[in-house]
Tab-separated table of C-alpha atoms in Angstrom:
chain	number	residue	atom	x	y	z
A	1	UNK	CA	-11.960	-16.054	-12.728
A	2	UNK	CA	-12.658	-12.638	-14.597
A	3	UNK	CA	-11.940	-9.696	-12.447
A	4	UNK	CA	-12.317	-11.151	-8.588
A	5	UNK	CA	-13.332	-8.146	-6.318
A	6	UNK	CA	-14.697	-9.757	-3.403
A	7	UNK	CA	-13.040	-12.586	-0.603
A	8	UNK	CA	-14.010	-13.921	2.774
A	9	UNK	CA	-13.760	-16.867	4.729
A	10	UNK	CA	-16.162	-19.262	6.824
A	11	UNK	CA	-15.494	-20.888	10.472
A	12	UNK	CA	-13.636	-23.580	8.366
A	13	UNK	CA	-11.739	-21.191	6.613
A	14	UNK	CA	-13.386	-21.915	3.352
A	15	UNK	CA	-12.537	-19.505	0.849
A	16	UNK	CA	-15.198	-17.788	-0.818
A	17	UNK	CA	-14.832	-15.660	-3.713
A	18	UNK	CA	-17.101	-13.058	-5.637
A	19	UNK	CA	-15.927	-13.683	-9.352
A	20	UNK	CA	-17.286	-10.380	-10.467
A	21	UNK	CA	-17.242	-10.712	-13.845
A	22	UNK	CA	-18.191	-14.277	-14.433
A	23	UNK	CA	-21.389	-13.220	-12.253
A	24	UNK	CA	-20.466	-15.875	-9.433
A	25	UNK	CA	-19.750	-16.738	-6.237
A	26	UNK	CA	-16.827	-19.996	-6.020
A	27	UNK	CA	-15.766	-22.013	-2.446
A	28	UNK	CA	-12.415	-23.428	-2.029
A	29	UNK	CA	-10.904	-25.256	0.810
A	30	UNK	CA	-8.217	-23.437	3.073
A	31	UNK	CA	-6.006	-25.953	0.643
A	32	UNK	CA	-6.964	-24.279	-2.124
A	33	UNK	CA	-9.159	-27.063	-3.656
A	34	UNK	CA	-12.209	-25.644	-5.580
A	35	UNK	CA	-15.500	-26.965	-3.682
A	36	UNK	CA	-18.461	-25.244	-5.901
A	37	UNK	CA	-19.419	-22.518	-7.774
A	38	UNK	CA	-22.909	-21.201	-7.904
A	39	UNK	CA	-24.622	-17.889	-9.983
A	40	UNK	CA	-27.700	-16.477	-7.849
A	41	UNK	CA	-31.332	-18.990	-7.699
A	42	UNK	CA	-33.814	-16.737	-6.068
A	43	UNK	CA	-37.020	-18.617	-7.113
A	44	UNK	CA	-38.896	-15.387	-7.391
A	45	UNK	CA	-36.995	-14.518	-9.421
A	46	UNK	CA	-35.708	-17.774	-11.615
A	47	UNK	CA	-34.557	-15.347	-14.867
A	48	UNK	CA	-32.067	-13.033	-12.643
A	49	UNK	CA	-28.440	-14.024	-11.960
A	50	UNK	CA	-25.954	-11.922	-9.991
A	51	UNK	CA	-24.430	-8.857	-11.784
A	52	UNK	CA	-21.571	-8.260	-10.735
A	53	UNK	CA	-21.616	-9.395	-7.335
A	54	UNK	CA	-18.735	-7.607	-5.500
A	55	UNK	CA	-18.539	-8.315	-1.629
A	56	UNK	CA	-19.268	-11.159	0.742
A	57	UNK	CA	-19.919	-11.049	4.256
A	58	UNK	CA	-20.130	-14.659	6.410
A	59	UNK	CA	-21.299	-14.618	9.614
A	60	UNK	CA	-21.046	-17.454	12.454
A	61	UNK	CA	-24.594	-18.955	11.542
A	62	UNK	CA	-23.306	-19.357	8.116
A	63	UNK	CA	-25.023	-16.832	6.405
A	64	UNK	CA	-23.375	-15.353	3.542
A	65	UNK	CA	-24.525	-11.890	2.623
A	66	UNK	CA	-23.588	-10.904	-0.802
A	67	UNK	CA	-23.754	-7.023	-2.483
A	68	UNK	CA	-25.337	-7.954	-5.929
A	69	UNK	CA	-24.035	-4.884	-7.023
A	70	UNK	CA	-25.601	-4.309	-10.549
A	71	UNK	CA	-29.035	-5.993	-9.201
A	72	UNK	CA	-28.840	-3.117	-6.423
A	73	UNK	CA	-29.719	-5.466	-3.990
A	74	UNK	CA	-28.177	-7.944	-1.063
A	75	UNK	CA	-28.876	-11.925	-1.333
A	76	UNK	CA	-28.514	-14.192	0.872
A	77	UNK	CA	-27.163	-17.558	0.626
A	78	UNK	CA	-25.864	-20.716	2.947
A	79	UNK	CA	-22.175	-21.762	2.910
A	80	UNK	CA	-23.129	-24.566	0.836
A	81	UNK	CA	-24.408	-22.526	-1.948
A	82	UNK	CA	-28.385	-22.560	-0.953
A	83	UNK	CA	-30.761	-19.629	-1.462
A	84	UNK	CA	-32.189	-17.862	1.529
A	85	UNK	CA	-33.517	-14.749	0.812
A	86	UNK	CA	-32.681	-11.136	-0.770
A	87	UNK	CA	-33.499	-7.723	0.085
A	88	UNK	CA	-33.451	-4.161	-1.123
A	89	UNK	CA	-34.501	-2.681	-4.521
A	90	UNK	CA	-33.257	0.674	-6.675
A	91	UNK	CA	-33.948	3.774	-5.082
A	92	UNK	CA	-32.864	5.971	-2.777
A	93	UNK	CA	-35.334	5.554	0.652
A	94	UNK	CA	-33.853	3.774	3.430
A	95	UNK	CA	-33.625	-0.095	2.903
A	96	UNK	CA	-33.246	1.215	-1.191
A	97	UNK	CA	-29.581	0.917	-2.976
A	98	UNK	CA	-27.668	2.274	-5.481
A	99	UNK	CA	-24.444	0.075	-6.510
A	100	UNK	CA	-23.976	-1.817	-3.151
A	101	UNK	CA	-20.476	-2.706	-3.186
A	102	UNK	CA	-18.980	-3.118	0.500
A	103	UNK	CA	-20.383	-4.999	3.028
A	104	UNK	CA	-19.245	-5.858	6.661
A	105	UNK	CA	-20.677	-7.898	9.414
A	106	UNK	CA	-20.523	-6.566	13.549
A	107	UNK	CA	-21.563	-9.293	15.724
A	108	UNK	CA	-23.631	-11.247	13.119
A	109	UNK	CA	-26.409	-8.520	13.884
A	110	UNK	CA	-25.256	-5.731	12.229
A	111	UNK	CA	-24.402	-5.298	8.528
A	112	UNK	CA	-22.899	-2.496	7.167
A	113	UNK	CA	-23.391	-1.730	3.169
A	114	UNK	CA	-21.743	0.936	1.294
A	115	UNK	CA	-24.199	2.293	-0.797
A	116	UNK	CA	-22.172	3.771	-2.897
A	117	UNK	CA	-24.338	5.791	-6.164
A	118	UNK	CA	-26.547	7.330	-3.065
A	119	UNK	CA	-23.346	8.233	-1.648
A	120	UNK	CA	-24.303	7.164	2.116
A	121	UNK	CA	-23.602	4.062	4.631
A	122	UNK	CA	-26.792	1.806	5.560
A	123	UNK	CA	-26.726	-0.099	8.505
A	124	UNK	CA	-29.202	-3.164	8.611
A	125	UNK	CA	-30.324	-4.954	12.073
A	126	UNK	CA	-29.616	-8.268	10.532
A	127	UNK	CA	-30.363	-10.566	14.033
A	128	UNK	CA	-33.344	-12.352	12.349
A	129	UNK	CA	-32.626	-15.431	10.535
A	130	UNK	CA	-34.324	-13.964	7.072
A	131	UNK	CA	-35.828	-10.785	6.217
A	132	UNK	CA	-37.379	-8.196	6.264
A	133	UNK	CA	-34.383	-6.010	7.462
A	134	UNK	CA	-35.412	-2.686	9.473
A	135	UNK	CA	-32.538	0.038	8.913
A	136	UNK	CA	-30.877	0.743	12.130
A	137	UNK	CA	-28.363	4.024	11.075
A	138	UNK	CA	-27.582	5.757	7.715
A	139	UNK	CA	-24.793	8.213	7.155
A	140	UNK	CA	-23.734	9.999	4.318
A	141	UNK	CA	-20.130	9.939	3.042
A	142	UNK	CA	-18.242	12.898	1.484
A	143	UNK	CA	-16.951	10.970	-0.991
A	144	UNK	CA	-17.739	7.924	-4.089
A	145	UNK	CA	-18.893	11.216	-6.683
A	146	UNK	CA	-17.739	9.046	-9.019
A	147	UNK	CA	-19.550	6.621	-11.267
A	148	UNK	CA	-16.703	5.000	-12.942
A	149	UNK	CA	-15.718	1.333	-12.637
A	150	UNK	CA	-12.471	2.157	-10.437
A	151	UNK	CA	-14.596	3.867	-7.824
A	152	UNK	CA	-15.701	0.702	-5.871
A	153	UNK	CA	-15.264	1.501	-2.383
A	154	UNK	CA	-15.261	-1.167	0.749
A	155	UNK	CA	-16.610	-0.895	4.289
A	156	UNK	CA	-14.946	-2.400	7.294
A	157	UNK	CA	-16.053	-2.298	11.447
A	158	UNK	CA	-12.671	-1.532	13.392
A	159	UNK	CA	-12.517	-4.314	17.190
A	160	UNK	CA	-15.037	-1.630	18.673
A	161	UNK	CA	-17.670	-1.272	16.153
A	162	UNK	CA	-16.702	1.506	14.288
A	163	UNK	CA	-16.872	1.497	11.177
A	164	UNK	CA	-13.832	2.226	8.267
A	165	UNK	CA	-14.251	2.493	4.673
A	166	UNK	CA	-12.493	2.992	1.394
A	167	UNK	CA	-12.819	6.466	-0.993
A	168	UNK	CA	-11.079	5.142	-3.970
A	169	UNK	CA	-10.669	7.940	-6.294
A	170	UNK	CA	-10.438	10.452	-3.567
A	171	UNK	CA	-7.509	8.116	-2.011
A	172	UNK	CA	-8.450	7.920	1.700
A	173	UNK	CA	-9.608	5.710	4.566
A	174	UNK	CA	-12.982	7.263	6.184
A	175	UNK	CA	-13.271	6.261	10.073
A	176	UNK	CA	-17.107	7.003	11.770
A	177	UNK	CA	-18.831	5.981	14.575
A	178	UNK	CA	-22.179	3.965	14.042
A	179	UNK	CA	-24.048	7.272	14.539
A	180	UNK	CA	-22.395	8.794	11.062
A	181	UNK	CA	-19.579	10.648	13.573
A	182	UNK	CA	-16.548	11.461	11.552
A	183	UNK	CA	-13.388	9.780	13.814
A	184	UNK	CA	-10.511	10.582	11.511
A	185	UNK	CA	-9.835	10.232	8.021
A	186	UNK	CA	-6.430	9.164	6.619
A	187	UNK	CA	-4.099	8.851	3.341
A	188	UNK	CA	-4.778	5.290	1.671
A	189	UNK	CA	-1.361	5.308	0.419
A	190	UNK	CA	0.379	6.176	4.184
A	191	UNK	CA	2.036	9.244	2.303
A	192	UNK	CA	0.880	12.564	1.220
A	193	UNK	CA	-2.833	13.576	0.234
A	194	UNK	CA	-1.317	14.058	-3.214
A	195	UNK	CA	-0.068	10.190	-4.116
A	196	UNK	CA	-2.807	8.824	-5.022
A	197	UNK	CA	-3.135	5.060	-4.255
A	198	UNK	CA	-6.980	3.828	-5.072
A	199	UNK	CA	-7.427	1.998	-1.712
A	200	UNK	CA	-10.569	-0.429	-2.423
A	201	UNK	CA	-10.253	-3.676	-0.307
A	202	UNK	CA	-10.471	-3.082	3.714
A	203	UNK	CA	-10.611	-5.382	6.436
A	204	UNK	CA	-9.602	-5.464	10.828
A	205	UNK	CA	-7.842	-7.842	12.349
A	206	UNK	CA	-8.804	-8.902	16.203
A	207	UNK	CA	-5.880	-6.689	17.268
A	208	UNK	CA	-6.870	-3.950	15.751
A	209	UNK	CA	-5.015	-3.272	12.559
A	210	UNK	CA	-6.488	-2.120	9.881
A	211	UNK	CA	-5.440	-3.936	5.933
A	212	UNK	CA	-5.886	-1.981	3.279
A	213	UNK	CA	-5.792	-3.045	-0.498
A	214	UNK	CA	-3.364	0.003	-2.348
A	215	UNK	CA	-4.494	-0.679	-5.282
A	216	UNK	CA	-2.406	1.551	-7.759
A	217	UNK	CA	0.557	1.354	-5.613
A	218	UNK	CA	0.553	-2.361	-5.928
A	219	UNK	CA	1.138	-3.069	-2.107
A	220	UNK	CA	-0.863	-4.208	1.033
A	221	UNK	CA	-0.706	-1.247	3.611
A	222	UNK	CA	-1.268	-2.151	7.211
A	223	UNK	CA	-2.478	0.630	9.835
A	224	UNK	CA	-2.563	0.948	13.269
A	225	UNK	CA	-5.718	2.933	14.783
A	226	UNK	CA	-4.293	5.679	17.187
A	227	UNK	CA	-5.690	5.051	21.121
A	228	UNK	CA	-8.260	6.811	22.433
């Protein structure tokens, strides 16, 4: 692999990996036994291959939705490696993206995409087997100003549908409601707002904790959400 950024599993618990860097997506077993590899096939398309694809989302139909970062778009594929669809172009309207990195799944109807260059969270009603998409909520984040390769930041939905994301360079954890409400807002690195610790990976749990990806602290931090 060259530079793996992205991981999530199936209702097998295949392994699926976004190899960044080698412009792919791979499948493993829960064993660890590589399964496939495939680089992106959209037939309209046939020239194009992922550019650095960065996140995958899989929901319980077996839809994988993938943020083709430098292609500023999301595509679409089975578990088995098939084509389905893609969506989204460069730009800044709704349903437009610039660097998609994150993306998270809520109830295999909602998807979440940090949109990171236009500096805002898109959330796509997702219920229909293919696209088009409409855009159910966007919500701007103080945060991702920068542009460098570091500043890849990850989006999340906490057990009740909020949603949690990752401000690399400015070291925190960002907590909102669907509707763009700030909840709370946290230091990555569980110490002061002055130790910087790049959080960039960021997933729930079904009881509730939040796993965060430290990355300059070289640790896995582990968060319990106050109760309401």
């Amino acid at each position: 692999m060259n530079q793996p950024w992205g991981i999530a599993l199936d209702n097998e618990n295949h392994v699926f990996i976004a190899d960044t860097w080698n412009h792919r997506i791979i499948k493993f077993s829960a064993e660890g036994e590589y399964l496939l590899s495939f680089h992106a096939s959209d037939p309209a398309q046939p020239e194009r291959t992922f550019y650095g694809p960065r996140s995958i989302a899989i929901d319980s139909k077996g839809r994988m939705f993938i943020s083709d970062t430098g292609n500023k778009q999301i595509i679409m594929y089975s578990t088995d490696g098939k084509y389905i669809a893609s969506f989204g172009t460069v730009g800044m309207r709704e349903g437009e993206f610039d660097e998609p990195v994150g993306v998270a799944l809520w109830n295999d109807s909602l998807l979440a995409v940090a949109d990171t260059w236009n500096q805002r969270v898109q959330l796509f009603d997702v219920s229909a087997d293919k696209p088009p998409y409409s855009v159910k909520g966007t919500f701007s984040v103080p945060g991702w100003y920068s542009q460098s390769l570091d500043n890849k930041p990850y989006v999340t939905f906490d057990k009740d549908g909020n949603i949690l994301i990752t401000d690399p360079e400015g070291s925190l954890i960002w907590h909102f409601a669907q509707d763009g409400t700030l909840i709370q807002s946290w230091n990555g690195g569980g110490g002061g707002i002055d130790n910087p610790s790049m959080p960039v990976g960021i997933t729930s749990d079904s009881e509730g904790a939040v796993w965060v990806v430290n990355t300059r602290q070289n640790r896995i931090n582990k968060f319990i959400l106050p109760e309401k």
